Coordinates of N, CA, C and O and ligand atoms in Angstrom, one line a residue:
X927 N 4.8 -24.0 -25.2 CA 6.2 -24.2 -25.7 C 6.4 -23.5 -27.1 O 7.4 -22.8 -27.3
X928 N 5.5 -23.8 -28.0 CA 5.4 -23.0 -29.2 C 5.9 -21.4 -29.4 O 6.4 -20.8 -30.4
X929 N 5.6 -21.2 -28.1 CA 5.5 -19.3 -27.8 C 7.0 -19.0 -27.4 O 7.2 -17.8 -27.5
X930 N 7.7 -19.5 -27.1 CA 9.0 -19.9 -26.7 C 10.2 -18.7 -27.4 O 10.8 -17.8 -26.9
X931 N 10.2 -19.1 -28.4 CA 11.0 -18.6 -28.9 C 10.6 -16.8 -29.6 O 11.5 -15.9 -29.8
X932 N 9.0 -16.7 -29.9 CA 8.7 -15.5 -30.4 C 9.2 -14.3 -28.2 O 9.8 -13.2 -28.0
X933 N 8.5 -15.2 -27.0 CA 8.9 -14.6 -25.9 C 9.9 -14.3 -25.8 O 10.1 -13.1 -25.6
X934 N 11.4 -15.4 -26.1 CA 12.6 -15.0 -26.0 C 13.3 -13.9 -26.7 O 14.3 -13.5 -26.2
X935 N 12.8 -13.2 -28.0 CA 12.6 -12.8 -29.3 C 12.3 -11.2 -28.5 O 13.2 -10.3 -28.4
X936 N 11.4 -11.2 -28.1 CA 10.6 -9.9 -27.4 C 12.0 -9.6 -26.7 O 12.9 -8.7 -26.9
X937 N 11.8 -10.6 -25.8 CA 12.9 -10.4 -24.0 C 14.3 -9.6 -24.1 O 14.9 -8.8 -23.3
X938 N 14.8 -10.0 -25.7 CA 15.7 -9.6 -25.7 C 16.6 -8.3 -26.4 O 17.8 -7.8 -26.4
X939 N 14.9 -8.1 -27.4 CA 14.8 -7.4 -28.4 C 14.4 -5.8 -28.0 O 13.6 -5.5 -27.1
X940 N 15.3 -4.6 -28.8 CA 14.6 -3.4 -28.2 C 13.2 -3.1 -28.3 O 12.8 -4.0 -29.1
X941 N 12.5 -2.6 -28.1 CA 10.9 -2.5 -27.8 C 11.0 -1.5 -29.0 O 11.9 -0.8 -29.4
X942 N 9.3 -2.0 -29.6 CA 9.2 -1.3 -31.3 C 8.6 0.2 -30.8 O 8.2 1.0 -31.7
X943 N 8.6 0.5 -29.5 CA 8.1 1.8 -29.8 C 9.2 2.8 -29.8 O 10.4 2.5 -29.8
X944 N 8.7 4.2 -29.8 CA 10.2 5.3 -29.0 C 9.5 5.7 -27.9 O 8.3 5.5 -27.5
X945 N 10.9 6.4 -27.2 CA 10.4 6.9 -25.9 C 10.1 8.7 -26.1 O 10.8 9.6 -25.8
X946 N 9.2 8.7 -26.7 CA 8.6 10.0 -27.0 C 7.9 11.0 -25.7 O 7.0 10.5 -25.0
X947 N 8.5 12.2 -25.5 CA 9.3 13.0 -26.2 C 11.0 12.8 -26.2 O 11.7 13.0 -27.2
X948 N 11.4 12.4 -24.8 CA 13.0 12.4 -25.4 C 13.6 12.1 -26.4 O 14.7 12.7 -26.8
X949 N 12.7 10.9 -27.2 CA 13.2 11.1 -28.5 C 12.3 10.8 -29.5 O 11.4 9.9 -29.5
X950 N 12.7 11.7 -30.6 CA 11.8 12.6 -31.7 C 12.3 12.3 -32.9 O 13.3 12.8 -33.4
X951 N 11.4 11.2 -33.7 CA 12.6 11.0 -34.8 C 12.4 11.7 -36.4 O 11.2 12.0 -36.7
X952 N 13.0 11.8 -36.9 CA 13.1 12.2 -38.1 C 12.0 12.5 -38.5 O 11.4 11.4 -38.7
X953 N 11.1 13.7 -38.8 CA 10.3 14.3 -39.8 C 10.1 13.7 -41.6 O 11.0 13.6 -42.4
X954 N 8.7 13.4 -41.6 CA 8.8 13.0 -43.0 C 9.2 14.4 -43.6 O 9.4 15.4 -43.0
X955 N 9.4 14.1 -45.2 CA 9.8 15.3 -45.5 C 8.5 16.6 -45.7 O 8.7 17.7 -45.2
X956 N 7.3 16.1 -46.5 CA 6.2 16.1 -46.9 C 5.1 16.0 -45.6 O 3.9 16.2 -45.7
X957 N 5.7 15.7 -44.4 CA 4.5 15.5 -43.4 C 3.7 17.1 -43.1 O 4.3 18.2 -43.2
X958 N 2.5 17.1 -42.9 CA 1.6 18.1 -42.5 C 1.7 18.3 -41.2 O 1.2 17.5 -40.5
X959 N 2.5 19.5 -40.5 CA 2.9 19.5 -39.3 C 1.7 20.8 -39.3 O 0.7 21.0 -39.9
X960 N 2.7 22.1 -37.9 CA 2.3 23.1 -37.8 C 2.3 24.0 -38.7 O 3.1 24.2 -39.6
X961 N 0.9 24.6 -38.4 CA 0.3 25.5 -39.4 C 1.2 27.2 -39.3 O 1.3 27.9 -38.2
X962 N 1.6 27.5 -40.3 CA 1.9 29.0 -40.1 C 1.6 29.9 -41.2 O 1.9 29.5 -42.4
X963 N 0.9 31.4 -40.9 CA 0.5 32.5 -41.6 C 1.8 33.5 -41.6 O 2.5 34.0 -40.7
X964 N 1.6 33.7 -42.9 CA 3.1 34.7 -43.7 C 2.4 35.7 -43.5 O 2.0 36.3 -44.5
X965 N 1.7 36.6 -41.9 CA 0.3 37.6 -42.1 C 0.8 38.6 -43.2 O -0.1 39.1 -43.9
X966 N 2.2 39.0 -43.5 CA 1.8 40.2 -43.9 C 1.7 40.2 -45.6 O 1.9 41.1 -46.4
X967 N 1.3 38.8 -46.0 CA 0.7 38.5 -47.2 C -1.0 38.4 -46.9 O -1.5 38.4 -48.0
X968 N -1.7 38.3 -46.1 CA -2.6 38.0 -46.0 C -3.7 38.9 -46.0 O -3.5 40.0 -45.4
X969 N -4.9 38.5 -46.6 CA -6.0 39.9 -47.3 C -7.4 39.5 -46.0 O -8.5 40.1 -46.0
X970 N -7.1 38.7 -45.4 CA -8.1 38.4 -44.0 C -9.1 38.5 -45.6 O -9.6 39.5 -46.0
X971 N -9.2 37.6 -46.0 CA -10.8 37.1 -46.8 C -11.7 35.9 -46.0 O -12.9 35.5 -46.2
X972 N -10.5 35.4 -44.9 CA -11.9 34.3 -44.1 C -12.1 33.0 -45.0 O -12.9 32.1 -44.7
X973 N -11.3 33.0 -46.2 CA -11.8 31.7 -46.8 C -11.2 30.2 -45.7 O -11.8 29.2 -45.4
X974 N -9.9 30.6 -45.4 CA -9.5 29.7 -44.3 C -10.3 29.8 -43.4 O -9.6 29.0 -42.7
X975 N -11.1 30.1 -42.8 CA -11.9 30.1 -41.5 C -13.2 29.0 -42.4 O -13.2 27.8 -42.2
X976 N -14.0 29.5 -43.2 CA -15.0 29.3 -43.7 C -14.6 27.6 -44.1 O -15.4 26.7 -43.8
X977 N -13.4 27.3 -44.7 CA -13.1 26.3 -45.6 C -12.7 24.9 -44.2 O -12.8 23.7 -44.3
X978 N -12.3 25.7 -42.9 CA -11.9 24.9 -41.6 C -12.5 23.6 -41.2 O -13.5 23.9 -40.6
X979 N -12.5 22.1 -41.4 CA -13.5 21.3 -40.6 C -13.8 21.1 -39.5 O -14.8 20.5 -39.2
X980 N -12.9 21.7 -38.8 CA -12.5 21.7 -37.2 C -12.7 23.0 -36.8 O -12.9 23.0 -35.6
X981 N -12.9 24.5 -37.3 CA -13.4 25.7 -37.4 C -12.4 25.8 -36.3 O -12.9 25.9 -35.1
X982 N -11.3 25.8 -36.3 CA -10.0 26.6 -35.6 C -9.5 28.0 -35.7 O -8.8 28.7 -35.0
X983 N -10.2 28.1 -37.2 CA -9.5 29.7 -37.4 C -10.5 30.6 -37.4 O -11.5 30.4 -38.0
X984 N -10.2 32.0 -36.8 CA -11.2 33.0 -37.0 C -10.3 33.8 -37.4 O -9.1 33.8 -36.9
X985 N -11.2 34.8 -38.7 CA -10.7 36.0 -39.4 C -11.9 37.6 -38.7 O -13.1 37.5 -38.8
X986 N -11.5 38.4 -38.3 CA -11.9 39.4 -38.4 C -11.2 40.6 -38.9 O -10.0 40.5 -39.0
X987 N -11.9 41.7 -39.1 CA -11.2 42.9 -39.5 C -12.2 44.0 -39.3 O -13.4 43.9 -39.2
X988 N -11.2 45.2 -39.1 CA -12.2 46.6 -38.8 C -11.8 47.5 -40.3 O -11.7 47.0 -41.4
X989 N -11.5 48.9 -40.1 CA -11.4 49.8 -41.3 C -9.9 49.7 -41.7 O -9.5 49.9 -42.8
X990 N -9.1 49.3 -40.4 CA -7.9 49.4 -41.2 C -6.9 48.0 -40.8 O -5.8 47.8 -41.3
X991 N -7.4 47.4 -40.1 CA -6.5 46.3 -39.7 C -7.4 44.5 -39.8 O -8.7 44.5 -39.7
X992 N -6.8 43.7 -39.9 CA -7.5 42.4 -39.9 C -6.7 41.5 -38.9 O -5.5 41.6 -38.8
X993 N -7.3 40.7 -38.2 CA -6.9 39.8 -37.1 C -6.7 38.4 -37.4 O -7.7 38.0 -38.1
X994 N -6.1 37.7 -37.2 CA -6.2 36.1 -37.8 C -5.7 35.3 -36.7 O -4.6 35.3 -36.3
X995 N -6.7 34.7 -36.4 CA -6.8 33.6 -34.9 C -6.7 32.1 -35.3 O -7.4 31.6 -36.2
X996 N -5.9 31.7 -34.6 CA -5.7 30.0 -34.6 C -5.9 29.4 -33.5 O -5.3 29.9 -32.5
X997 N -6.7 28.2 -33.2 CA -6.7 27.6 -31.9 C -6.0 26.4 -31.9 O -6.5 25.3 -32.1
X998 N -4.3 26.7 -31.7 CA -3.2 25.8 -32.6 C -3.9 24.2 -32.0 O -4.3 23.6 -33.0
X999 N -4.2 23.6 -31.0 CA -3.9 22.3 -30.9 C -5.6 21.5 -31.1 O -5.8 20.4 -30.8
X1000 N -6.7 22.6 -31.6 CA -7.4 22.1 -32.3 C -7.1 21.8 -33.9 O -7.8 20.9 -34.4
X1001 N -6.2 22.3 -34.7 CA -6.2 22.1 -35.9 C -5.7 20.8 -35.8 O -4.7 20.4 -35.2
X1002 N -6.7 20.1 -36.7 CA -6.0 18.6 -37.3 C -5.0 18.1 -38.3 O -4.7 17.0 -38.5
X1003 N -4.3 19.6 -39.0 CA -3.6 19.3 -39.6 C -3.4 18.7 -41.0 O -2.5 18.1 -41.6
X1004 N -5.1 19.2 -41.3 CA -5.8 18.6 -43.1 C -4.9 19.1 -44.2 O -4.7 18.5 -45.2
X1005 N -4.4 20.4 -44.0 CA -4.1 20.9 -44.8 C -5.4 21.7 -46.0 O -5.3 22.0 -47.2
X1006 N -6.5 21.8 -45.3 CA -7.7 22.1 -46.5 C -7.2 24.0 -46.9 O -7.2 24.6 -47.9
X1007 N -6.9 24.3 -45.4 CA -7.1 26.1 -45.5 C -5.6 26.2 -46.3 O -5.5 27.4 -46.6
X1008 N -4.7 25.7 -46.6 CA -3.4 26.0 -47.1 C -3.5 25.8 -48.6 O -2.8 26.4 -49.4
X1009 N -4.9 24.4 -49.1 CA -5.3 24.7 -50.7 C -6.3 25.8 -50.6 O -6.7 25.8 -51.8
X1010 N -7.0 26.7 -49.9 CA -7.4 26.9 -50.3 C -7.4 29.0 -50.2 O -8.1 30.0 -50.7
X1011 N -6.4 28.7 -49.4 CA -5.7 30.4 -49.2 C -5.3 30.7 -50.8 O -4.7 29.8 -51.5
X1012 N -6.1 32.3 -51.6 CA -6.3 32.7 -52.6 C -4.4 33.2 -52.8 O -3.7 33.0 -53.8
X1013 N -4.0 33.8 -51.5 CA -2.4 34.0 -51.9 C -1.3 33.2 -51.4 O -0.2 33.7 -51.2
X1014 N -1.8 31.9 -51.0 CA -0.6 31.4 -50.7 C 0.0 31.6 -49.4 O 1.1 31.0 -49.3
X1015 N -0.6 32.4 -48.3 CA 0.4 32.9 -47.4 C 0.3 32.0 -46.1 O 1.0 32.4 -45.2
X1016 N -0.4 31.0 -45.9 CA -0.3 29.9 -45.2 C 0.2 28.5 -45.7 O -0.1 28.0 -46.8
X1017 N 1.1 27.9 -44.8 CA 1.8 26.7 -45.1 C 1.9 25.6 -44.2 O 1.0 25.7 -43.3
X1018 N 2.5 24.9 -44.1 CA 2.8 23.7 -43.3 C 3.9 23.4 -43.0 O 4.6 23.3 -44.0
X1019 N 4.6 23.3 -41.6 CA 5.8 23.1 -41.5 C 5.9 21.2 -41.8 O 5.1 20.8 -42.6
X1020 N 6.5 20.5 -41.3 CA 7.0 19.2 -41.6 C 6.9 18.5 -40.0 O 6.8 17.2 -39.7
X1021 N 6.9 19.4 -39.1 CA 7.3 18.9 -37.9 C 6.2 19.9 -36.9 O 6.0 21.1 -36.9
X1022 N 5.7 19.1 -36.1 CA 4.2 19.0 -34.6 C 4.7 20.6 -33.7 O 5.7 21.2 -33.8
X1023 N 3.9 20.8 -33.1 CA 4.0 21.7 -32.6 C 4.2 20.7 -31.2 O 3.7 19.6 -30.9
X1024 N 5.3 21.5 -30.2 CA 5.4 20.6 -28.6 C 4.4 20.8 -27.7 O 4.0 21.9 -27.3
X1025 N 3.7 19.1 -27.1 CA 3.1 19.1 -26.0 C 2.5 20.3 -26.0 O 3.0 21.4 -26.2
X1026 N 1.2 20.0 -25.5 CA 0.6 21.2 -24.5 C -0.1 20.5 -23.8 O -0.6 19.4 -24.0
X1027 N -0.4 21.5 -22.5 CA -1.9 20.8 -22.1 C -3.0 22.0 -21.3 O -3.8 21.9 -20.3
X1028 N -2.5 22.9 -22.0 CA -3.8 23.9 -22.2 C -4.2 24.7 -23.6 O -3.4 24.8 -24.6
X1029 N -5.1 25.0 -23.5 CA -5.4 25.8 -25.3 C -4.6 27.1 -25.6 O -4.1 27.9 -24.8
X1030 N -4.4 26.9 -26.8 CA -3.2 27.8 -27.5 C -3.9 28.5 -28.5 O -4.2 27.8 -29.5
X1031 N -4.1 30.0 -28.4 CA -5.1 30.7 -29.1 C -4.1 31.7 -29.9 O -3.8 32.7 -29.2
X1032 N -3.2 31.5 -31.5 CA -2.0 31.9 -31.8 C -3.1 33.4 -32.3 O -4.3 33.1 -32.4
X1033 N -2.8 34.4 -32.5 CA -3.1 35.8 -32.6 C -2.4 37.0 -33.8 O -1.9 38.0 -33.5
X1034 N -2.4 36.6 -35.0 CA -1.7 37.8 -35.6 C -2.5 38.8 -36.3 O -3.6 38.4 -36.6
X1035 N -2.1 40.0 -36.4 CA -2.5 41.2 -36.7 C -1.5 42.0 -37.9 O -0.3 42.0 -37.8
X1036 N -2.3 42.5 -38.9 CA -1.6 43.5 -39.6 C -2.5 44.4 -40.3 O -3.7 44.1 -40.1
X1037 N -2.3 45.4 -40.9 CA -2.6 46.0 -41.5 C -3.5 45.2 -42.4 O -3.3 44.0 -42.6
X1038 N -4.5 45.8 -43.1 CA -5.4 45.5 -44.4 C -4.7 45.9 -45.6 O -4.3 47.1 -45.6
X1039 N -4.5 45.2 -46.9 CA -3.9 45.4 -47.7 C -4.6 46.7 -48.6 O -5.9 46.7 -48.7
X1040 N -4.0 47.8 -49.2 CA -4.7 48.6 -50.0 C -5.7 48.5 -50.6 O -5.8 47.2 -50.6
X1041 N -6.7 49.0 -51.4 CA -7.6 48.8 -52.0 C -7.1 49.1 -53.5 O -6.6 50.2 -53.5
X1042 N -7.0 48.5 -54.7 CA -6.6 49.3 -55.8 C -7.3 50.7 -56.2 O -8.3 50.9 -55.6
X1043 N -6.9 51.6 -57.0 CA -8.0 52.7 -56.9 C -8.7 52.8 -58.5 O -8.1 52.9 -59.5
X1044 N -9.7 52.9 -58.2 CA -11.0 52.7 -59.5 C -10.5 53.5 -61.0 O -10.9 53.1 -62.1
X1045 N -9.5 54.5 -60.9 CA -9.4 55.4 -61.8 C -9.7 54.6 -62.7 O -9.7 53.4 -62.3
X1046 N -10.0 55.0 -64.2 CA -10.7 54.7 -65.5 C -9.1 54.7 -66.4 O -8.4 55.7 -66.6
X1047 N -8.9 54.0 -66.7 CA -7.5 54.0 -67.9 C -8.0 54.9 -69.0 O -9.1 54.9 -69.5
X1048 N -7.0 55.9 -69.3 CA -7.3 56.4 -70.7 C -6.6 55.5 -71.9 O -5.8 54.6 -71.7
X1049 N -7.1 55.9 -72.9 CA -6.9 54.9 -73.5 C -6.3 55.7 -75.1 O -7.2 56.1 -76.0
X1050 N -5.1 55.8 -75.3 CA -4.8 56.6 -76.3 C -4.4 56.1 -77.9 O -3.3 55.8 -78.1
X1051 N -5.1 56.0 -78.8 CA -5.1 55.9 -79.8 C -3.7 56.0 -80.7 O -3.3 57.2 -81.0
X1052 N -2.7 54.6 -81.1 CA -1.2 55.1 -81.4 C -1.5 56.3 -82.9 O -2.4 56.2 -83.7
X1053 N -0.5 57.0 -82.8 CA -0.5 57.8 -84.2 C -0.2 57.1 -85.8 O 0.5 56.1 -86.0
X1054 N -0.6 57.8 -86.5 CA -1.0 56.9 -87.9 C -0.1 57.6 -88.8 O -0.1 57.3 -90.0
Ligands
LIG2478 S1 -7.5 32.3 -46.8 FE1 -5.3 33.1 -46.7 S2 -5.6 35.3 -47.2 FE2 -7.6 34.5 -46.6 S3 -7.8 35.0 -44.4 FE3 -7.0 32.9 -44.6 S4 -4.8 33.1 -44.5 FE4 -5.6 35.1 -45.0
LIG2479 S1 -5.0 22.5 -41.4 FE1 -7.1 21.8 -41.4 S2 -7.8 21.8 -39.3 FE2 -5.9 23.0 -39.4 S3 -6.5 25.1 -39.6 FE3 -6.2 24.3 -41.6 S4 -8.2 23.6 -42.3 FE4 -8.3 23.8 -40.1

């Protein structure tokens, strides 16, 4: 009899979950969602691969191009490789990437950034 009133409480009350996916509620603002690379900022240095705990990302490169692989619905979403990208060009959106239920291996490609070139500065003495 005790239970009475918390049963009735339930019976009549909407249910505390959502019905996810139909409905999707509001994004924190700050949440660590999906991961995305700005590639054509990116110097393929591998420290996001290297820095990965879940080892989701592979970096390779040849003489003139660099590859950057994500195995999207392995990443947990730490946010480690976004402190620790040297320029910045990976971020976090706010909001999950949708359902899946097979592996998602995301693929970008660009160019390798120039190399600066070694020349020696001269160095000119102002006039006196
Ligand atoms: S750490 Fe940043 S610059 Fe380096 S490979 Fe990863 S995304 Fe590219
Ligand atoms: S957010 Fe974390 S798990 Fe996802 S790719 Fe970056 S380091 Fe790996």
């Amino acid at each position: 009899m005790k239970m009475l009133p918390t049963v009735l409480a339930n019976l009549f009350s909407k249910p505390a979950t959502r019905d996810y996916p139909s409905y999707v509620r509001e994004p924190f603002p700050h949440a660590r969602g999906e991961l995305v690379n700005d590639i054509d900022r990116c110097i393929f240095c591998g420290t996001c691969s290297r820095k990965c705990p879940s080892q989701c990302i592979t970096v390779s490169r040849d003489s003139s191009t660099g590859t950057w692989n994500l195995e999207a619905y392995a990443c947990i979403g730490c946010g480690i490789c976004v402190m620790s990208c040297p320029v910045s060009c990976l971020s976090q959106k706010n909001t999950h990437r949708p359902v899946g239920t097979t592996k998602t291996m995301i693929t970008l490609t660009a160019k390798l950034p120039e190399k600066p070139s070694k020349k020696t500065e001269k160095r000119t003495e102002p006039a006196q």
